mmCIF file of C-alpha atoms in Angstrom:
data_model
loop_
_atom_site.group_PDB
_atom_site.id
_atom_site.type_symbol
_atom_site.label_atom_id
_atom_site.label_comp_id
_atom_site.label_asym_id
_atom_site.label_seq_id
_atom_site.Cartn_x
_atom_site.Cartn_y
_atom_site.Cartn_z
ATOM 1 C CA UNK A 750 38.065 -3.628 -2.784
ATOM 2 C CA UNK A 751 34.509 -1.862 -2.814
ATOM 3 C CA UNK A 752 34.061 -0.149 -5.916
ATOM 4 C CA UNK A 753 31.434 2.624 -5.876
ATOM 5 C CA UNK A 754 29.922 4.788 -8.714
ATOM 6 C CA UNK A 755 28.166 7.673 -8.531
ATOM 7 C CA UNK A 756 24.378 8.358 -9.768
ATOM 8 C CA UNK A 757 21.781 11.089 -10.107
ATOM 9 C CA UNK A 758 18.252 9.822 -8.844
ATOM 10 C CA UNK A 759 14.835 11.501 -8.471
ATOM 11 C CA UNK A 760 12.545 10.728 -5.964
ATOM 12 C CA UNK A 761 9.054 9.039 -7.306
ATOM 13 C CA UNK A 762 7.800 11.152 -4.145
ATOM 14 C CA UNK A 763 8.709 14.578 -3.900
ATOM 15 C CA UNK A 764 10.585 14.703 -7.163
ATOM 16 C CA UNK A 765 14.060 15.670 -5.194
ATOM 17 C CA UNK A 766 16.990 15.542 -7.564
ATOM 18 C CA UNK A 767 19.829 13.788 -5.440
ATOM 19 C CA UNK A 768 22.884 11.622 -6.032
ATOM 20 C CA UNK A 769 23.755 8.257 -4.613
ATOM 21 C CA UNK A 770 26.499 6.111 -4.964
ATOM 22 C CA UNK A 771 25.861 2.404 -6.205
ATOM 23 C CA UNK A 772 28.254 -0.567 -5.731
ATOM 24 C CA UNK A 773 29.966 -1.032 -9.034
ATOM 25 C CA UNK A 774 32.417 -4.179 -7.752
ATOM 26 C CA UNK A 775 32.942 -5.704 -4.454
ATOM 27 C CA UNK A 776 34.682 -9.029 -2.654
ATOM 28 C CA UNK A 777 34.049 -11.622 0.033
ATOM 29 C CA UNK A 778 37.534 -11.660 1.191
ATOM 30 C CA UNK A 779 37.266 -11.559 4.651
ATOM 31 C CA UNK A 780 34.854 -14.568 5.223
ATOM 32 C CA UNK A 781 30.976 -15.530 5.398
ATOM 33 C CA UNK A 782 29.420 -15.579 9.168
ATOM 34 C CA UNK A 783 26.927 -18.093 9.831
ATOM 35 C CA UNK A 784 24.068 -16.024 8.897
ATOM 36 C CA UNK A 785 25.317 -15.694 5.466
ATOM 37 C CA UNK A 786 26.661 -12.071 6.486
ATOM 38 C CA UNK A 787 29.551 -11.706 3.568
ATOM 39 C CA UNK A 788 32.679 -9.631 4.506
ATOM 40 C CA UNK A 789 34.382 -7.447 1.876
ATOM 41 C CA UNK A 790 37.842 -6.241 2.456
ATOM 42 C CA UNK A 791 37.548 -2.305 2.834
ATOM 43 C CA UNK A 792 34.896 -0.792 2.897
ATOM 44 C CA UNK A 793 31.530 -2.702 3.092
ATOM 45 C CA UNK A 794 29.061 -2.829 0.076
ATOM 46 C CA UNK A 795 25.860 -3.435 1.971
ATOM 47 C CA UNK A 796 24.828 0.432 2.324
ATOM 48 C CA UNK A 797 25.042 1.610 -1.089
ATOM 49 C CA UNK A 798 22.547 -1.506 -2.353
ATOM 50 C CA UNK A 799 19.758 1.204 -1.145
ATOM 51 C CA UNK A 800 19.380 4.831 -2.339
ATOM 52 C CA UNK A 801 17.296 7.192 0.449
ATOM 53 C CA UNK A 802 15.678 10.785 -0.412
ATOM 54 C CA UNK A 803 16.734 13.096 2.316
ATOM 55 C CA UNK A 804 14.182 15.288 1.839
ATOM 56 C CA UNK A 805 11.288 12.850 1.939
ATOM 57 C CA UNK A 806 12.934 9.716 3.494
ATOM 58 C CA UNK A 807 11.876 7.207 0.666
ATOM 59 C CA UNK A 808 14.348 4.425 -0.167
ATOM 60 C CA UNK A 809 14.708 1.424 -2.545
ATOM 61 C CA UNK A 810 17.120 -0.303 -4.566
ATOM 62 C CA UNK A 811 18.267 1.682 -7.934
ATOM 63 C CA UNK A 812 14.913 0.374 -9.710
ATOM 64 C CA UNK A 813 11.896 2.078 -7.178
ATOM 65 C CA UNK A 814 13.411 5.286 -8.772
ATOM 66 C CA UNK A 815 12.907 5.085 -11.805
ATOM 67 C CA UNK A 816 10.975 7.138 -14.549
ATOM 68 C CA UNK A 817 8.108 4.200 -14.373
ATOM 69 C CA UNK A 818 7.763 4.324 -10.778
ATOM 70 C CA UNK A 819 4.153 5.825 -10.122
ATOM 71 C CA UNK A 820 3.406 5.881 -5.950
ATOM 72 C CA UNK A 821 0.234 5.736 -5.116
ATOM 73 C CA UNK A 822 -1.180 9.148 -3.515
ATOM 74 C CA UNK A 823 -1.957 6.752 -0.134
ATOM 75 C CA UNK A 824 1.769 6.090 -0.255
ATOM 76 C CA UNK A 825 3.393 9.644 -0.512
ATOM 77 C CA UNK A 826 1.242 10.136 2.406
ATOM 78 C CA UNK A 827 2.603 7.327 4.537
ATOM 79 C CA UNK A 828 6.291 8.394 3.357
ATOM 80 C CA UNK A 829 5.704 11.873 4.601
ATOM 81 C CA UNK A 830 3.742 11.093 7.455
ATOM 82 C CA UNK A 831 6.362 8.514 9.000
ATOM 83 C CA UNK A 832 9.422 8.557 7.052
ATOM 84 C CA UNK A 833 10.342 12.230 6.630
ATOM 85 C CA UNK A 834 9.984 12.886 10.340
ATOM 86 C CA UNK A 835 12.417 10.005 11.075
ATOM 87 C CA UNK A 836 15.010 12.033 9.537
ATOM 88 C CA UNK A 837 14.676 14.715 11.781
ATOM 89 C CA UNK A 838 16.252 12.424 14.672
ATOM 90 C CA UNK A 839 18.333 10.305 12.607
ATOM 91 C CA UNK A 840 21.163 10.221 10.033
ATOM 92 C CA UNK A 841 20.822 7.987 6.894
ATOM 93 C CA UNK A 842 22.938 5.716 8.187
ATOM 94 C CA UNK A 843 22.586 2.085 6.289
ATOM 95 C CA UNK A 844 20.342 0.207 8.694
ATOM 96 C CA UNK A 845 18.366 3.572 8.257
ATOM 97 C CA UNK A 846 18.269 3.071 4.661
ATOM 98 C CA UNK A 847 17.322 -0.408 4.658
ATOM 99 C CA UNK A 848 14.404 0.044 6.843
ATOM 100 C CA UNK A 849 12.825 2.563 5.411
ATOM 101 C CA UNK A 850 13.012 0.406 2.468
ATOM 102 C CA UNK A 851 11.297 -2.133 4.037
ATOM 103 C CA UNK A 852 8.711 -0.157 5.402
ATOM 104 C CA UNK A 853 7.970 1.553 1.262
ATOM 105 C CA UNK A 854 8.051 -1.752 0.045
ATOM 106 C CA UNK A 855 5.522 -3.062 3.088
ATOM 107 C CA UNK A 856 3.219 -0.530 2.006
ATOM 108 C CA UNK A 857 3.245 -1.780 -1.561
ATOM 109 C CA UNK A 858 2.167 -4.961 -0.210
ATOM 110 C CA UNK A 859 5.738 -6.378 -0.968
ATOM 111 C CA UNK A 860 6.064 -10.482 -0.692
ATOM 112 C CA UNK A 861 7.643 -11.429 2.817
ATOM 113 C CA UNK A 862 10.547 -12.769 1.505
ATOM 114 C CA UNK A 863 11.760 -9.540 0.094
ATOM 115 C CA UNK A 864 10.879 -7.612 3.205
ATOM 116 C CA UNK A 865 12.739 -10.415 5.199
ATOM 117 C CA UNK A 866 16.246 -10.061 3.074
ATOM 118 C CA UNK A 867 15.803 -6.468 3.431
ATOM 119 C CA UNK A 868 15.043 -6.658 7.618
ATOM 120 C CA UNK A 869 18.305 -8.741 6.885
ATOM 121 C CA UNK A 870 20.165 -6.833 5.367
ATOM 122 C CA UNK A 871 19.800 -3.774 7.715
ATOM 123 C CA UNK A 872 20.722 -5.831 10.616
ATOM 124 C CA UNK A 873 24.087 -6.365 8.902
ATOM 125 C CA UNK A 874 24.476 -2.909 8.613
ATOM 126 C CA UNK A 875 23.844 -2.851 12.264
ATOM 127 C CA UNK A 876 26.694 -5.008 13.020
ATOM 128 C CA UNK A 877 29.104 -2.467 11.026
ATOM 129 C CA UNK A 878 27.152 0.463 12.782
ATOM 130 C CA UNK A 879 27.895 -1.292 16.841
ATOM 131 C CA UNK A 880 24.018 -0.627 16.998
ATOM 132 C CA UNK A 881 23.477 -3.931 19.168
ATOM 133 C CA UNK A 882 19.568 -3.016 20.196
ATOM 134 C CA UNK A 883 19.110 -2.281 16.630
ATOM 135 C CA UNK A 884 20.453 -5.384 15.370
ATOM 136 C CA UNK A 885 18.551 -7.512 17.314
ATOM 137 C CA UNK A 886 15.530 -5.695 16.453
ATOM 138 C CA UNK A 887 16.035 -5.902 12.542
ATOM 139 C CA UNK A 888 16.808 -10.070 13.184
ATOM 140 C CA UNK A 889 13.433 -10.402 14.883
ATOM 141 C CA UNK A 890 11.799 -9.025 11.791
ATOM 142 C CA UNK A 891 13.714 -10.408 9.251
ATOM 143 C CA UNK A 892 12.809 -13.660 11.700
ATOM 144 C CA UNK A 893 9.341 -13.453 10.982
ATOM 145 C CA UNK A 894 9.165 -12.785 7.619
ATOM 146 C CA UNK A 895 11.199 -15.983 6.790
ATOM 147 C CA UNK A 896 8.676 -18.044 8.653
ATOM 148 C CA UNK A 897 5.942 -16.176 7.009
ATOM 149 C CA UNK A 898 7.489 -16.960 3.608
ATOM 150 C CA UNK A 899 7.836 -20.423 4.369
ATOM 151 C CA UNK A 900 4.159 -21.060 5.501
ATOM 152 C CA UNK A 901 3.034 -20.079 2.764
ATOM 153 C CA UNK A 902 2.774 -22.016 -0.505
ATOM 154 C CA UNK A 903 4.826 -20.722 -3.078
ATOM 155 C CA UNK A 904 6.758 -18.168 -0.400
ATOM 156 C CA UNK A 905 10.083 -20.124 -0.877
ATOM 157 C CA UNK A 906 11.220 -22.410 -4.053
ATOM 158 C CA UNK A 907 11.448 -26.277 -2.564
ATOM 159 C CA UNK A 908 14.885 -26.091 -3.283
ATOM 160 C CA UNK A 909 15.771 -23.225 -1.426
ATOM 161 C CA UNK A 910 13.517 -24.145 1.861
ATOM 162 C CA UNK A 911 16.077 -25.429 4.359
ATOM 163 C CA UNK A 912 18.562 -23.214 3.594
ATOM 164 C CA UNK A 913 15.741 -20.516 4.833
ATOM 165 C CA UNK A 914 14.686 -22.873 7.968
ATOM 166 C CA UNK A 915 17.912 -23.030 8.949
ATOM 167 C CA UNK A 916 18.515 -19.362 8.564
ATOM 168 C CA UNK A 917 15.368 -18.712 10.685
ATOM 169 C CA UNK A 918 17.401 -20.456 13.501
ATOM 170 C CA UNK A 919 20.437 -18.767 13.334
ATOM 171 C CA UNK A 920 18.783 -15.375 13.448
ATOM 172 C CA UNK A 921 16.993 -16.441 16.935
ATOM 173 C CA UNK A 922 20.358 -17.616 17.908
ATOM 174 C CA UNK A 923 21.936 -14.107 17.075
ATOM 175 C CA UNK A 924 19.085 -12.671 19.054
ATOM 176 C CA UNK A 925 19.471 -14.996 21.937
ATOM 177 C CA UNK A 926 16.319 -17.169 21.792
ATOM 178 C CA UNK A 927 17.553 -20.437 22.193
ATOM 179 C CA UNK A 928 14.034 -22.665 21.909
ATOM 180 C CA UNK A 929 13.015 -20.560 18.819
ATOM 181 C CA UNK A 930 16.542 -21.474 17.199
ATOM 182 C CA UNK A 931 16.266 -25.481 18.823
ATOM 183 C CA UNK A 932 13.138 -25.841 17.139
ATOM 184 C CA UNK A 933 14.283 -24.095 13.523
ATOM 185 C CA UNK A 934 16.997 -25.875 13.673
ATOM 186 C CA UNK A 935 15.354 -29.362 13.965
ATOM 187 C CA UNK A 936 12.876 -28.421 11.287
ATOM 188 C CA UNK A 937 15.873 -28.104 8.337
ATOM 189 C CA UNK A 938 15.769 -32.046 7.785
ATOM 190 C CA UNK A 939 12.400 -32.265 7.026
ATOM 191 C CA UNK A 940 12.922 -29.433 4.120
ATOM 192 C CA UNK A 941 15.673 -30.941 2.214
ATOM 193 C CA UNK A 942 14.707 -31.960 -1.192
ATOM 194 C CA UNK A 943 18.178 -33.256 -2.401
ATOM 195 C CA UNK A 944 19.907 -35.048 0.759
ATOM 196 C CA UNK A 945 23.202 -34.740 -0.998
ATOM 197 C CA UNK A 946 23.425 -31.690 -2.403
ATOM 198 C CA UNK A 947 21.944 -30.095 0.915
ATOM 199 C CA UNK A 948 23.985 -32.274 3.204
ATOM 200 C CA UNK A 949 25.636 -28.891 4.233
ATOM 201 C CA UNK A 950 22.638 -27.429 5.577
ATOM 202 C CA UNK A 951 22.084 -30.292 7.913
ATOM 203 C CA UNK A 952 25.583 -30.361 9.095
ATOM 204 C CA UNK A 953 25.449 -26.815 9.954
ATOM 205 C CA UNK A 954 22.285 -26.730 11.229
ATOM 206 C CA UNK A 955 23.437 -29.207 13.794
ATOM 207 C CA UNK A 956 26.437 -27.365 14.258
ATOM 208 C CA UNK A 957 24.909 -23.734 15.497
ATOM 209 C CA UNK A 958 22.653 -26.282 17.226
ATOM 210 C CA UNK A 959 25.060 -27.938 19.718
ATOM 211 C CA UNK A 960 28.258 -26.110 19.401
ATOM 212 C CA UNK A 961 27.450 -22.392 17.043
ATOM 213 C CA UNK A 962 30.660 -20.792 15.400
ATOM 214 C CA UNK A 963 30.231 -17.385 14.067
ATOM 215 C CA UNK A 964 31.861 -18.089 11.309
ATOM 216 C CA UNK A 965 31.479 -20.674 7.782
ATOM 217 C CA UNK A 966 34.824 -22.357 7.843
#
């Protein structure tokens, strides 16, 4: 089971006092889907990995509130100006949570691989939300992120590079693009680095390729 603990926060931004709960323990239990989406029996862990101000709208993991955190005055404006409005029409929910996140640490000029688990991550939340529009939406950006992480140099450890091509096809195949996920899919050979090891990756890339299953076995 989910095990959550609660915490007192204050906002870098508008130095709100608030409290959040934080995921103390959790399980994979009920399965892995193909997009590395891990199920917990009870309730899911995924939205208490963020913390959002609900006065402000500024979110981040545990760390972006704390007492060394020192936001630029360019950024309490872009929180304010965009974030605390968004609140007005929607309730933290944990997509919510995770976008927002994505958009403070976009702003900080965040690496795209961090922006991309965090796109990720709110599409997940999407799933447990039934927000379909929203999911696909979130898997587009986390999408393109991923690809911009691995053309860049030192985006993506060698190691860890076909793993992240191959998740770059699944998440077009979630979305429904099925030449975007053909060619993503094809790419994961030339990006393993340790042919037994990753021997996985190809076998499940060719897998979601010909015959997808939404699920690791």
């Amino acid at each position: 089971m989910t095990t959550l603990h609660l915490i007192e926060l204050t906002c870098p931004i508008c130095e709100s006092g608030f409290r959040s709960q934080t995921v103390v323990a959790t399980n994979g239990f009920c399965g892995k889907r193909t997009d590395f989406h891990e199920r917990a029996a009870g309730m899911q862990p995924l939205p208490y990995f963020v913390h959002l101000c609900t006065h402000c709208g500024y979110a981040g993991a545990a760390r972006d509130f704390g007492d060394d955190v020192n936001p630029s005055d360019r950024l309490k404006e872009q929180v304010w100006g965009e974030l605390a409005s968004a609140l007005r029409t929607s309730l933290p929910s944990g997509s919510l949570k995770y976008e927002h996140a994505a958009k403070v640490a976009a702003w900080q000029d965040a690496d795209p691989r961090y922006l991309a688990d965090l796109y990720l991550r709110a599409a997940w939340c999407c799933v447990d939300e039934g927000d379909t529009e929203a999911e696909r939406f979130f898997r587009r950006k986390a999408a393109w992120r991923f690809a911009e992480s691995l053309a860049s140099f030192d985006g993506i450890p060698p190691e860890e590079r076909a793993v992240i091509t191959y998740l770059v096809g699944e998440l077009w195949r979630r979305v429904g693009d099925e030449a975007q996920a053909g060619h993503w899919f094809s790419r994961v050979a030339e990006e393993v680095t340790e042919p037994t090891a990753q021997s996985w990756v190809l076998e499940v890339a060719e897998q979601q390729r010909v015959q997808p299953r939404e699920w690791f076995t």
